[in-house]
Amino acid sequence: FFHDHTLLILIMITVLIAYIMFMLFFNKFTNRYLLHGQTIEIIWTILPAVILMFIAFPSLRLLYLMDEINSPLITLKAIGHQWYWSYEYSNFLNLEFDSYMIPTNELDINGFRLLDVDNRIILPMNNQIRILVTATDVIHSWTIPSLGVKIDATPGRLNQTNFLINQPG
């Protein structure tokens, strides 16, 4: 909806500018009040600001709704370290583990280099999942491309996002 809304505004602006340019090329008449006047300057200053507000307010509403988290079934905390990730399932007592990347020389034939780990996280399907991400040393990026999830882990900051897994994998 937001894409269609913004595209409609941009098409209207493009058509108006194209029409004005077409009329300026082929019309030999000039209006002296149009060339010198504060009224037209006020209009072409205020009109773009109003158009930008028509684009900005739906965008801000959409950003706010995207950040809303609807009572997640499970909360996972991911802590980035220099060469591994630590995970904590917050809904369960004392369920935490470290996940190290498997070295290239120990990979299976069907393994993914620099992606396979020794301990994988297990999350339920068709349920809202919240993930809290932080780091202990440097900035990391926690990513699952097939879910469209990418969030930065920054030391001293707790970032959160949510996602829904709708297919196994």
CSV table of C-alpha atoms in Angstrom, one decimal:
chain,number,residue,atom,x,y,z
A,1,PHE,CA,0.0,0.0,0.0
A,2,PHE,CA,2.8,2.4,0.9
A,3,HIS,CA,4.6,1.7,-2.3
A,4,ASP,CA,1.5,2.4,-4.4
A,5,HIS,CA,0.7,5.5,-2.4
A,6,THR,CA,4.3,6.9,-3.0
A,7,LEU,CA,4.3,5.9,-6.6
A,8,LEU,CA,1.0,7.7,-7.2
A,9,ILE,CA,2.4,10.9,-5.8
A,10,LEU,CA,5.6,10.6,-7.9
A,11,ILE,CA,3.6,9.9,-11.0
A,12,MET,CA,1.4,13.0,-10.4
A,13,ILE,CA,4.6,15.1,-9.9
A,14,THR,CA,6.2,13.7,-13.1
A,15,VAL,CA,3.1,14.3,-15.2
A,16,LEU,CA,2.7,17.9,-13.9
A,17,ILE,CA,6.4,18.7,-14.6
A,18,ALA,CA,6.3,17.1,-18.1
A,19,TYR,CA,3.1,19.0,-18.9
A,20,ILE,CA,4.7,22.3,-17.7
A,21,MET,CA,7.9,21.6,-19.7
A,22,PHE,CA,5.9,20.7,-22.8
A,23,MET,CA,3.9,23.9,-22.6
A,24,LEU,CA,7.0,26.0,-22.1
A,25,PHE,CA,8.7,24.5,-25.2
A,26,PHE,CA,5.7,25.1,-27.5
A,27,ASN,CA,4.0,28.1,-26.0
A,28,LYS,CA,5.3,31.5,-27.0
A,29,PHE,CA,3.1,33.4,-24.5
A,30,THR,CA,4.6,34.7,-21.2
A,31,ASN,CA,2.9,36.1,-18.2
A,32,ARG,CA,4.8,38.9,-16.5
A,33,TYR,CA,3.1,38.1,-13.2
A,34,LEU,CA,4.4,34.6,-13.4
A,35,LEU,CA,8.0,35.7,-14.0
A,36,HIS,CA,8.2,38.2,-11.1
A,37,GLY,CA,6.2,37.5,-8.0
A,38,GLN,CA,6.3,36.3,-4.5
A,39,THR,CA,3.1,34.3,-4.8
A,40,ILE,CA,4.6,31.7,-7.2
A,41,GLU,CA,7.7,31.5,-5.0
A,42,ILE,CA,5.6,30.8,-1.9
A,43,ILE,CA,3.7,28.2,-3.8
A,44,TRP,CA,6.8,26.3,-5.1
A,45,THR,CA,8.3,26.5,-1.7
A,46,ILE,CA,5.4,25.2,0.3
A,47,LEU,CA,4.0,22.7,-2.2
A,48,PRO,CA,7.0,20.3,-2.0
A,49,ALA,CA,6.9,20.4,1.8
A,50,VAL,CA,3.3,19.4,1.8
A,51,ILE,CA,4.0,16.6,-0.7
A,52,LEU,CA,6.9,15.4,1.4
A,53,MET,CA,4.5,15.3,4.5
A,54,PHE,CA,2.1,13.2,2.5
A,55,ILE,CA,4.9,10.7,1.9
A,56,ALA,CA,6.5,10.9,5.3
A,57,PHE,CA,3.5,10.4,7.6
A,58,PRO,CA,2.5,7.0,6.1
A,59,SER,CA,6.1,6.0,6.1
A,60,LEU,CA,6.6,6.8,9.8
A,61,ARG,CA,3.4,4.9,10.6
A,62,LEU,CA,4.6,1.9,8.7
A,63,LEU,CA,8.0,2.0,10.4
A,64,TYR,CA,6.3,2.1,13.8
A,65,LEU,CA,4.0,-0.9,13.0
A,66,MET,CA,6.9,-2.9,11.7
A,67,ASP,CA,8.7,-2.5,15.0
A,68,GLU,CA,5.7,-3.7,17.0
A,69,ILE,CA,6.1,-7.1,18.5
A,70,ASN,CA,3.0,-9.2,19.1
A,71,SER,CA,3.4,-11.4,22.2
A,72,PRO,CA,6.2,-13.8,21.0
A,73,LEU,CA,6.0,-17.5,21.9
A,74,ILE,CA,9.7,-17.7,22.5
A,75,THR,CA,12.5,-15.2,23.1
A,76,LEU,CA,16.1,-16.0,22.0
A,77,LYS,CA,19.1,-13.9,23.1
A,78,ALA,CA,22.1,-14.0,20.8
A,79,ILE,CA,25.4,-12.6,22.1
A,80,GLY,CA,28.1,-12.1,19.5
A,81,HIS,CA,31.7,-12.9,20.5
A,82,GLN,CA,34.8,-12.5,18.3
A,83,TRP,CA,34.7,-16.0,16.8
A,84,TYR,CA,31.4,-17.5,18.0
A,85,TRP,CA,27.8,-16.8,19.1
A,86,SER,CA,26.3,-17.6,22.5
A,87,TYR,CA,22.6,-18.3,22.6
A,88,GLU,CA,20.2,-18.2,25.6
A,89,TYR,CA,16.6,-19.3,25.5
A,90,SER,CA,15.0,-16.8,27.9
A,91,ASN,CA,11.8,-18.8,28.3
A,92,PHE,CA,13.6,-21.8,29.8
A,93,LEU,CA,15.8,-22.0,32.9
A,94,ASN,CA,19.5,-22.5,32.2
A,95,LEU,CA,19.3,-23.2,28.5
A,96,GLU,CA,22.3,-21.6,26.9
A,97,PHE,CA,25.0,-22.8,24.6
A,98,ASP,CA,27.8,-21.5,22.4
A,99,SER,CA,27.8,-22.0,18.7
A,100,TYR,CA,31.2,-22.2,16.9
A,101,MET,CA,31.8,-22.2,13.2
A,102,ILE,CA,33.0,-25.5,11.8
A,103,PRO,CA,36.6,-25.2,10.3
A,104,THR,CA,36.8,-25.8,6.6
A,105,ASN,CA,39.0,-28.9,6.9
A,106,GLU,CA,36.3,-30.6,9.1
A,107,LEU,CA,33.3,-29.8,6.9
A,108,ASP,CA,31.1,-32.5,5.4
A,109,ILE,CA,30.8,-32.7,1.6
A,110,ASN,CA,27.4,-31.0,1.7
A,111,GLY,CA,28.4,-28.4,4.3
A,112,PHE,CA,28.4,-24.7,3.8
A,113,ARG,CA,31.8,-23.1,4.3
A,114,LEU,CA,31.8,-20.2,6.9
A,115,LEU,CA,28.1,-20.9,7.6
A,116,ASP,CA,27.9,-24.3,9.3
A,117,VAL,CA,28.2,-24.4,13.1
A,118,ASP,CA,28.6,-27.1,15.7
A,119,ASN,CA,25.4,-26.2,17.7
A,120,ARG,CA,22.5,-24.8,15.8
A,121,ILE,CA,19.6,-23.0,17.3
A,122,ILE,CA,16.2,-24.8,17.1
A,123,LEU,CA,13.1,-22.6,16.8
A,124,PRO,CA,9.4,-23.5,16.3
A,125,MET,CA,7.5,-22.9,13.1
A,126,ASN,CA,4.4,-20.8,12.6
A,127,ASN,CA,5.0,-18.9,15.9
A,128,GLN,CA,6.1,-15.4,16.6
A,129,ILE,CA,9.8,-15.4,17.7
A,130,ARG,CA,11.6,-12.4,19.3
A,131,ILE,CA,15.4,-12.2,19.2
A,132,LEU,CA,17.5,-10.0,21.4
A,133,VAL,CA,21.0,-9.4,19.9
A,134,THR,CA,24.0,-7.8,21.6
A,135,ALA,CA,27.8,-8.2,21.4
A,136,THR,CA,30.7,-8.4,23.9
A,137,ASP,CA,33.6,-7.0,21.9
A,138,VAL,CA,33.0,-5.5,18.4
A,139,ILE,CA,30.0,-5.0,16.1
A,140,HIS,CA,28.6,-8.2,14.6
A,141,SER,CA,25.8,-8.9,12.2
A,142,TRP,CA,23.3,-11.7,13.0
A,143,THR,CA,21.7,-12.8,9.8
A,144,ILE,CA,19.4,-15.5,8.4
A,145,PRO,CA,19.0,-14.6,4.7
A,146,SER,CA,16.1,-17.1,4.0
A,147,LEU,CA,14.0,-15.4,6.7
A,148,GLY,CA,15.0,-11.9,5.6
A,149,VAL,CA,16.4,-11.1,9.1
A,150,LYS,CA,19.5,-9.1,9.6
A,151,ILE,CA,20.3,-7.2,12.8
A,152,ASP,CA,23.4,-5.7,14.1
A,153,ALA,CA,24.9,-6.7,17.4
A,154,THR,CA,26.6,-3.7,19.1
A,155,PRO,CA,28.5,-3.9,22.4
A,156,GLY,CA,26.5,-2.2,25.2
A,157,ARG,CA,23.3,-2.1,23.2
A,158,LEU,CA,20.4,-4.6,23.1
A,159,ASN,CA,18.7,-4.7,19.7
A,160,GLN,CA,15.5,-6.7,19.1
A,161,THR,CA,13.5,-7.9,16.1
A,162,ASN,CA,10.9,-10.5,15.5
A,163,PHE,CA,10.2,-13.0,12.8
A,164,LEU,CA,7.9,-15.8,11.9
A,165,ILE,CA,9.2,-19.1,10.4
A,166,ASN,CA,6.7,-20.5,7.9
A,167,GLN,CA,8.7,-23.3,6.4
A,168,PRO,CA,11.1,-25.8,7.8
A,169,GLY,CA,14.8,-25.5,7.2
